[in-house]
PDB file of N, CA and C in Angstrom:
ATOM      1  N   MET A  43      39.739 210.940 -53.297  1.00 57.00           N
ATOM      2  CA  MET A  43      41.086 210.786 -53.848  1.00 57.00           C
ATOM      3  C   MET A  43      42.334 210.983 -53.992  1.00 57.00           C
ATOM      4  N   ALA A  44      43.373 212.088 -53.925  1.00 66.00           N
ATOM      5  CA  ALA A  44      43.936 212.883 -55.222  1.00 66.00           C
ATOM      6  C   ALA A  44      44.563 212.955 -56.591  1.00 66.00           C
ATOM      7  N   ILE A  45      45.199 213.389 -56.985  1.00 73.00           N
ATOM      8  CA  ILE A  45      45.942 213.235 -58.262  1.00 73.00           C
ATOM      9  C   ILE A  45      47.214 213.621 -57.674  1.00 73.00           C
ATOM     10  N   ASP A  46      47.944 212.561 -58.236  1.00 76.00           N
ATOM     11  CA  ASP A  46      48.597 213.580 -57.411  1.00 76.00           C
ATOM     12  C   ASP A  46      49.893 213.623 -58.442  1.00 76.00           C
ATOM     13  N   LYS A  47      50.197 215.955 -58.740  1.00 77.00           N
ATOM     14  CA  LYS A  47      49.975 216.559 -59.840  1.00 77.00           C
ATOM     15  C   LYS A  47      51.919 215.897 -60.389  1.00 77.00           C
ATOM     16  N   LYS A  48      52.320 214.883 -59.766  1.00 78.00           N
ATOM     17  CA  LYS A  48      54.407 215.404 -59.543  1.00 78.00           C
ATOM     18  C   LYS A  48      54.508 213.256 -59.720  1.00 78.00           C
ATOM     19  N   PHE A  49      54.088 212.399 -60.597  1.00 76.00           N
ATOM     20  CA  PHE A  49      53.801 211.349 -60.596  1.00 76.00           C
ATOM     21  C   PHE A  49      54.599 211.576 -61.929  1.00 76.00           C
ATOM     22  N   ILE A  50      54.956 212.532 -62.635  1.00 76.00           N
ATOM     23  CA  ILE A  50      56.316 211.526 -63.676  1.00 76.00           C
ATOM     24  C   ILE A  50      57.801 212.002 -63.265  1.00 76.00           C
ATOM     25  N   GLN A  51      57.980 212.975 -61.860  1.00 79.00           N
ATOM     26  CA  GLN A  51      58.778 213.402 -61.717  1.00 79.00           C
ATOM     27  C   GLN A  51      59.152 211.794 -60.186  1.00 79.00           C
ATOM     28  N   LYS A  52      58.286 211.072 -59.872  1.00 81.00           N
ATOM     29  CA  LYS A  52      58.826 210.128 -59.168  1.00 81.00           C
ATOM     30  C   LYS A  52      58.877 208.811 -59.812  1.00 81.00           C
ATOM     31  N   ALA A  53      58.323 208.992 -61.122  1.00 81.00           N
ATOM     32  CA  ALA A  53      58.840 206.919 -62.062  1.00 81.00           C
ATOM     33  C   ALA A  53      60.245 207.879 -62.744  1.00 81.00           C
ATOM     34  N   ILE A  54      60.981 208.760 -62.500  1.00 83.00           N
ATOM     35  CA  ILE A  54      61.332 208.842 -63.062  1.00 83.00           C
ATOM     36  C   ILE A  54      63.041 208.710 -62.317  1.00 83.00           C
ATOM     37  N   LYS A  55      63.286 208.095 -61.797  1.00 87.00           N
ATOM     38  CA  LYS A  55      64.434 207.717 -60.852  1.00 87.00           C
ATOM     39  C   LYS A  55      66.621 207.618 -61.202  1.00 87.00           C
ATOM     40  N   ARG A  56      66.059 208.318 -62.360  1.00 89.00           N
ATOM     41  CA  ARG A  56      67.557 208.836 -62.458  1.00 89.00           C
ATOM     42  C   ARG A  56      67.713 209.779 -63.860  1.00 89.00           C
ATOM     43  N   PRO A  57      66.938 211.432 -63.099  1.00 88.00           N
ATOM     44  CA  PRO A  57      67.412 211.757 -63.756  1.00 88.00           C
ATOM     45  C   PRO A  57      68.411 212.041 -65.392  1.00 88.00           C
ATOM     46  N   GLY A  58      68.292 212.851 -66.606  1.00 92.00           N
ATOM     47  CA  GLY A  58      69.428 212.841 -67.173  1.00 92.00           C
ATOM     48  C   GLY A  58      70.098 211.987 -67.504  1.00 92.00           C
ATOM     49  N   ALA A  59      69.976 210.455 -67.020  1.00 94.00           N
ATOM     50  CA  ALA A  59      70.216 209.234 -68.107  1.00 94.00           C
ATOM     51  C   ALA A  59      70.532 209.465 -69.060  1.00 94.00           C
ATOM     52  N   LEU A  60      69.023 209.205 -69.554  1.00 94.00           N
ATOM     53  CA  LEU A  60      69.133 208.764 -70.528  1.00 94.00           C
ATOM     54  C   LEU A  60      69.793 210.006 -71.965  1.00 94.00           C
ATOM     55  N   THR A  61      69.816 211.318 -72.035  1.00 95.00           N
ATOM     56  CA  THR A  61      70.465 211.688 -72.190  1.00 95.00           C
ATOM     57  C   THR A  61      71.773 212.290 -72.610  1.00 95.00           C
ATOM     58  N   ARG A  62      72.294 211.482 -71.039  1.00 96.00           N
ATOM     59  CA  ARG A  62      73.698 211.200 -71.065  1.00 96.00           C
ATOM     60  C   ARG A  62      74.214 210.062 -72.304  1.00 96.00           C
ATOM     61  N   LYS A  63      73.467 209.303 -72.283  1.00 95.00           N
ATOM     62  CA  LYS A  63      73.590 207.964 -72.971  1.00 95.00           C
ATOM     63  C   LYS A  63      73.438 208.358 -74.171  1.00 95.00           C
ATOM     64  N   ALA A  64      72.186 209.183 -74.669  1.00 96.00           N
ATOM     65  CA  ALA A  64      72.159 209.435 -76.281  1.00 96.00           C
ATOM     66  C   ALA A  64      73.712 210.867 -76.221  1.00 96.00           C
ATOM     67  N   LYS A  65      74.060 211.753 -75.883  1.00 97.00           N
ATOM     68  CA  LYS A  65      74.853 212.158 -76.218  1.00 97.00           C
ATOM     69  C   LYS A  65      76.542 211.483 -76.119  1.00 97.00           C
ATOM     70  N   SER A  66      76.358 210.103 -75.640  1.00 96.00           N
ATOM     71  CA  SER A  66      77.717 209.657 -75.378  1.00 96.00           C
ATOM     72  C   SER A  66      78.197 208.847 -76.914  1.00 96.00           C
ATOM     73  N   ALA A  67      76.156 208.161 -76.871  1.00 95.00           N
ATOM     74  CA  ALA A  67      76.818 207.573 -78.030  1.00 95.00           C
ATOM     75  C   ALA A  67      76.971 209.043 -79.789  1.00 95.00           C
ATOM     76  N   GLY A  68      76.487 209.939 -79.606  1.00 97.00           N
ATOM     77  CA  GLY A  68      76.486 210.970 -80.312  1.00 97.00           C
ATOM     78  C   GLY A  68      75.405 210.670 -81.423  1.00 97.00           C
ATOM     79  N   LYS A  69      74.246 211.187 -80.245  1.00 96.00           N
ATOM     80  CA  LYS A  69      72.696 210.525 -80.808  1.00 96.00           C
ATOM     81  C   LYS A  69      72.062 212.066 -80.729  1.00 96.00           C
ATOM     82  N   SER A  70      70.828 212.124 -80.788  1.00 94.00           N
ATOM     83  CA  SER A  70      69.392 212.923 -80.178  1.00 94.00           C
ATOM     84  C   SER A  70      69.083 211.863 -79.747  1.00 94.00           C
ATOM     85  N   ILE A  71      68.368 212.499 -78.610  1.00 93.00           N
ATOM     86  CA  ILE A  71      67.250 211.713 -77.417  1.00 93.00           C
ATOM     87  C   ILE A  71      66.227 210.576 -78.400  1.00 93.00           C
ATOM     88  N   LEU A  72      66.086 210.794 -79.481  1.00 92.00           N
ATOM     89  CA  LEU A  72      64.684 210.265 -80.325  1.00 92.00           C
ATOM     90  C   LEU A  72      65.480 209.436 -80.566  1.00 92.00           C
ATOM     91  N   SER A  73      66.356 209.325 -81.747  1.00 94.00           N
ATOM     92  CA  SER A  73      66.997 208.569 -82.418  1.00 94.00           C
ATOM     93  C   SER A  73      68.130 207.600 -81.672  1.00 94.00           C
ATOM     94  N   PHE A  74      67.836 208.200 -80.498  1.00 95.00           N
ATOM     95  CA  PHE A  74      68.882 206.804 -79.447  1.00 95.00           C
ATOM     96  C   PHE A  74      67.459 205.669 -79.035  1.00 95.00           C
ATOM     97  N   ALA A  75      66.883 206.765 -77.918  1.00 95.00           N
ATOM     98  CA  ALA A  75      65.676 206.017 -77.612  1.00 95.00           C
ATOM     99  C   ALA A  75      64.720 205.509 -79.079  1.00 95.00           C
ATOM    100  N   GLN A  76      65.148 205.508 -80.076  1.00 94.00           N
ATOM    101  CA  GLN A  76      63.693 204.745 -81.366  1.00 94.00           C
ATOM    102  C   GLN A  76      64.866 203.107 -81.776  1.00 94.00           C
ATOM    103  N   GLU A  77      66.077 204.103 -81.484  1.00 95.00           N
ATOM    104  CA  GLU A  77      67.003 202.977 -81.840  1.00 95.00           C
ATOM    105  C   GLU A  77      66.881 201.808 -81.035  1.00 95.00           C
ATOM    106  N   ALA A  78      67.106 202.467 -79.199  1.00 95.00           N
ATOM    107  CA  ALA A  78      67.199 201.071 -78.332  1.00 95.00           C
ATOM    108  C   ALA A  78      65.927 200.017 -78.324  1.00 95.00           C
ATOM    109  N   VAL A  79      64.852 200.792 -78.505  1.00 95.00           N
ATOM    110  CA  VAL A  79      63.807 200.165 -78.514  1.00 95.00           C
ATOM    111  C   VAL A  79      63.141 199.107 -79.332  1.00 95.00           C
ATOM    112  N   LYS A  80      64.015 199.156 -80.853  1.00 93.00           N
ATOM    113  CA  LYS A  80      64.301 197.993 -81.564  1.00 93.00           C
ATOM    114  C   LYS A  80      64.215 196.635 -81.377  1.00 93.00           C
ATOM    115  N   ALA A  81      63.639 195.509 -82.174  1.00 92.00           N
ATOM    116  CA  ALA A  81      63.999 194.362 -81.688  1.00 92.00           C
ATOM    117  C   ALA A  81      64.938 194.519 -82.580  1.00 92.00           C
ATOM    118  N   GLY A  82      65.641 193.017 -80.852  1.00 93.00           N
ATOM    119  CA  GLY A  82      67.369 192.630 -81.537  1.00 93.00           C
ATOM    120  C   GLY A  82      68.432 194.196 -81.131  1.00 93.00           C
ATOM    121  N   SER A  83      67.803 194.616 -80.065  1.00 92.00           N
ATOM    122  CA  SER A  83      68.580 195.986 -79.503  1.00 92.00           C
ATOM    123  C   SER A  83      69.865 195.494 -78.902  1.00 92.00           C
ATOM    124  N   LYS A  84      70.887 195.314 -78.866  1.00 94.00           N
ATOM    125  CA  LYS A  84      71.744 195.406 -77.663  1.00 94.00           C
ATOM    126  C   LYS A  84      72.131 195.792 -76.698  1.00 94.00           C
ATOM    127  N   ALA A  85      71.287 197.251 -76.430  1.00 94.00           N
ATOM    128  CA  ALA A  85      71.112 197.928 -75.334  1.00 94.00           C
ATOM    129  C   ALA A  85      70.325 197.531 -74.279  1.00 94.00           C
ATOM    130  N   SER A  86      70.519 197.851 -73.045  1.00 94.00           N
ATOM    131  CA  SER A  86      70.485 197.055 -71.621  1.00 94.00           C
ATOM    132  C   SER A  86      69.038 196.543 -71.592  1.00 94.00           C
ATOM    133  N   THR A  87      68.915 196.212 -70.566  1.00 95.00           N
ATOM    134  CA  THR A  87      67.113 196.569 -69.891  1.00 95.00           C
ATOM    135  C   THR A  87      66.581 197.333 -69.192  1.00 95.00           C
ATOM    136  N   LEU A  88      67.670 198.159 -68.834  1.00 94.00           N
ATOM    137  CA  LEU A  88      67.364 199.537 -68.399  1.00 94.00           C
ATOM    138  C   LEU A  88      67.662 200.861 -68.970  1.00 94.00           C
ATOM    139  N   THR A  89      68.516 200.833 -70.307  1.00 95.00           N
ATOM    140  CA  THR A  89      68.123 201.067 -71.099  1.00 95.00           C
ATOM    141  C   THR A  89      67.118 201.498 -72.045  1.00 95.00           C
ATOM    142  N   LYS A  90      66.841 199.882 -72.447  1.00 95.00           N
ATOM    143  CA  LYS A  90      65.202 200.161 -73.227  1.00 95.00           C
ATOM    144  C   LYS A  90      64.383 200.680 -72.218  1.00 95.00           C
ATOM    145  N   GLN A  91      64.164 200.332 -70.682  1.00 94.00           N
ATOM    146  CA  GLN A  91      62.921 200.458 -70.231  1.00 94.00           C
ATOM    147  C   GLN A  91      62.850 202.204 -70.480  1.00 94.00           C
ATOM    148  N   GLN A  92      64.013 202.999 -70.357  1.00 93.00           N
ATOM    149  CA  GLN A  92      64.244 204.690 -70.436  1.00 93.00           C
ATOM    150  C   GLN A  92      63.690 205.174 -71.642  1.00 93.00           C
ATOM    151  N   ALA A  93      63.979 204.303 -72.784  1.00 94.00           N
ATOM    152  CA  ALA A  93      63.570 204.997 -74.053  1.00 94.00           C
ATOM    153  C   ALA A  93      62.608 204.338 -74.100  1.00 94.00           C
ATOM    154  N   GLY A  94      61.518 203.727 -73.979  1.00 93.00           N
ATOM    155  CA  GLY A  94      60.327 203.379 -74.188  1.00 93.00           C
ATOM    156  C   GLY A  94      59.389 204.078 -73.064  1.00 93.00           C
ATOM    157  N   PHE A  95      59.584 204.901 -71.885  1.00 91.00           N
ATOM    158  CA  PHE A  95      59.380 205.537 -71.419  1.00 91.00           C
ATOM    159  C   PHE A  95      58.742 207.103 -71.723  1.00 91.00           C
ATOM    160  N   TYR A  96      60.522 207.165 -72.467  1.00 91.00           N
ATOM    161  CA  TYR A  96      60.756 208.439 -73.121  1.00 91.00           C
ATOM    162  C   TYR A  96      60.092 208.706 -74.291  1.00 91.00           C
ATOM    163  N   LEU A  97      60.010 207.617 -75.095  1.00 91.00           N
ATOM    164  CA  LEU A  97      58.972 208.113 -76.707  1.00 91.00           C
ATOM    165  C   LEU A  97      57.760 207.212 -75.715  1.00 91.00           C
ATOM    166  N   ARG A  98      56.641 207.319 -75.443  1.00 89.00           N
ATOM    167  CA  ARG A  98      55.278 206.719 -74.633  1.00 89.00           C
ATOM    168  C   ARG A  98      54.973 208.496 -73.765  1.00 89.00           C
ATOM    169  N   VAL A  99      55.907 208.518 -72.931  1.00 86.00           N
ATOM    170  CA  VAL A  99      55.214 209.987 -71.722  1.00 86.00           C
ATOM    171  C   VAL A  99      55.813 210.713 -72.147  1.00 86.00           C
ATOM    172  N   LEU A 100      57.004 211.020 -72.174  1.00 80.00           N
ATOM    173  CA  LEU A 100      57.438 212.354 -72.301  1.00 80.00           C
ATOM    174  C   LEU A 100      57.461 213.406 -73.275  1.00 80.00           C
ATOM    175  N   ARG A 101      57.838 211.929 -74.573  1.00 79.00           N
ATOM    176  CA  ARG A 101      58.007 212.668 -75.772  1.00 79.00           C
ATOM    177  C   ARG A 101      56.266 213.496 -76.424  1.00 79.00           C
ATOM    178  N   PRO A 102      56.025 213.395 -76.341  1.00 74.00           N
ATOM    179  CA  PRO A 102      54.323 213.977 -76.249  1.00 74.00           C
ATOM    180  C   PRO A 102      54.001 215.146 -75.415  1.00 74.00           C
ATOM    181  N   ALA A 103      55.247 214.839 -74.422  1.00 68.00           N
ATOM    182  CA  ALA A 103      54.527 216.065 -73.348  1.00 68.00           C
ATOM    183  C   ALA A 103      54.990 216.662 -73.997  1.00 68.00           C
ATOM    184  N   VAL A 104      56.397 216.443 -74.354  1.00 67.00           N
ATOM    185  CA  VAL A 104      57.270 217.492 -75.077  1.00 67.00           C
ATOM    186  C   VAL A 104      56.693 218.296 -76.449  1.00 67.00           C
ATOM    187  N   LYS A 105      56.355 217.518 -77.226  1.00 69.00           N
ATOM    188  CA  LYS A 105      55.886 218.250 -78.495  1.00 69.00           C
ATOM    189  C   LYS A 105      54.382 218.526 -78.101  1.00 69.00           C
ATOM    190  N   LYS A 106      53.189 217.959 -76.968  1.00 70.00           N
ATOM    191  CA  LYS A 106      52.490 219.257 -76.326  1.00 70.00           C
ATOM    192  C   LYS A 106      52.215 220.365 -76.464  1.00 70.00           C
ATOM    193  N   ARG A 107      53.689 220.728 -75.444  1.00 66.00           N
ATOM    194  CA  ARG A 107      53.997 222.004 -74.714  1.00 66.00           C
ATOM    195  C   ARG A 107      54.278 222.676 -76.464  1.00 66.00           C
ATOM    196  N   LYS A 108      55.115 222.682 -76.851  1.00 66.00           N
ATOM    197  CA  LYS A 108      55.707 223.380 -77.665  1.00 66.00           C
ATOM    198  C   LYS A 108      54.607 223.849 -78.648  1.00 66.00           C
ATOM    199  N   SER A 109      53.572 223.236 -79.217  1.00 63.00           N
ATOM    200  CA  SER A 109      52.342 223.536 -79.495  1.00 63.00           C
ATOM    201  C   SER A 109      51.651 224.431 -79.335  1.00 63.00           C
TER     202      SER A 109
END
């Protein structure tokens, strides 16, 4: 069974959506995502899912690439 090398691209249904939400809120993507996943946040379920995906999967990949 071959490993799909583009699984992340397939997991992202709306590329750039979280970035647009963060910019419209006047925050960085990281601070917006951290605030969205906090307990008691009034963010929508979709936004919470996008923020969680960013924090767990995408952010470590970006940090790894920069170092």
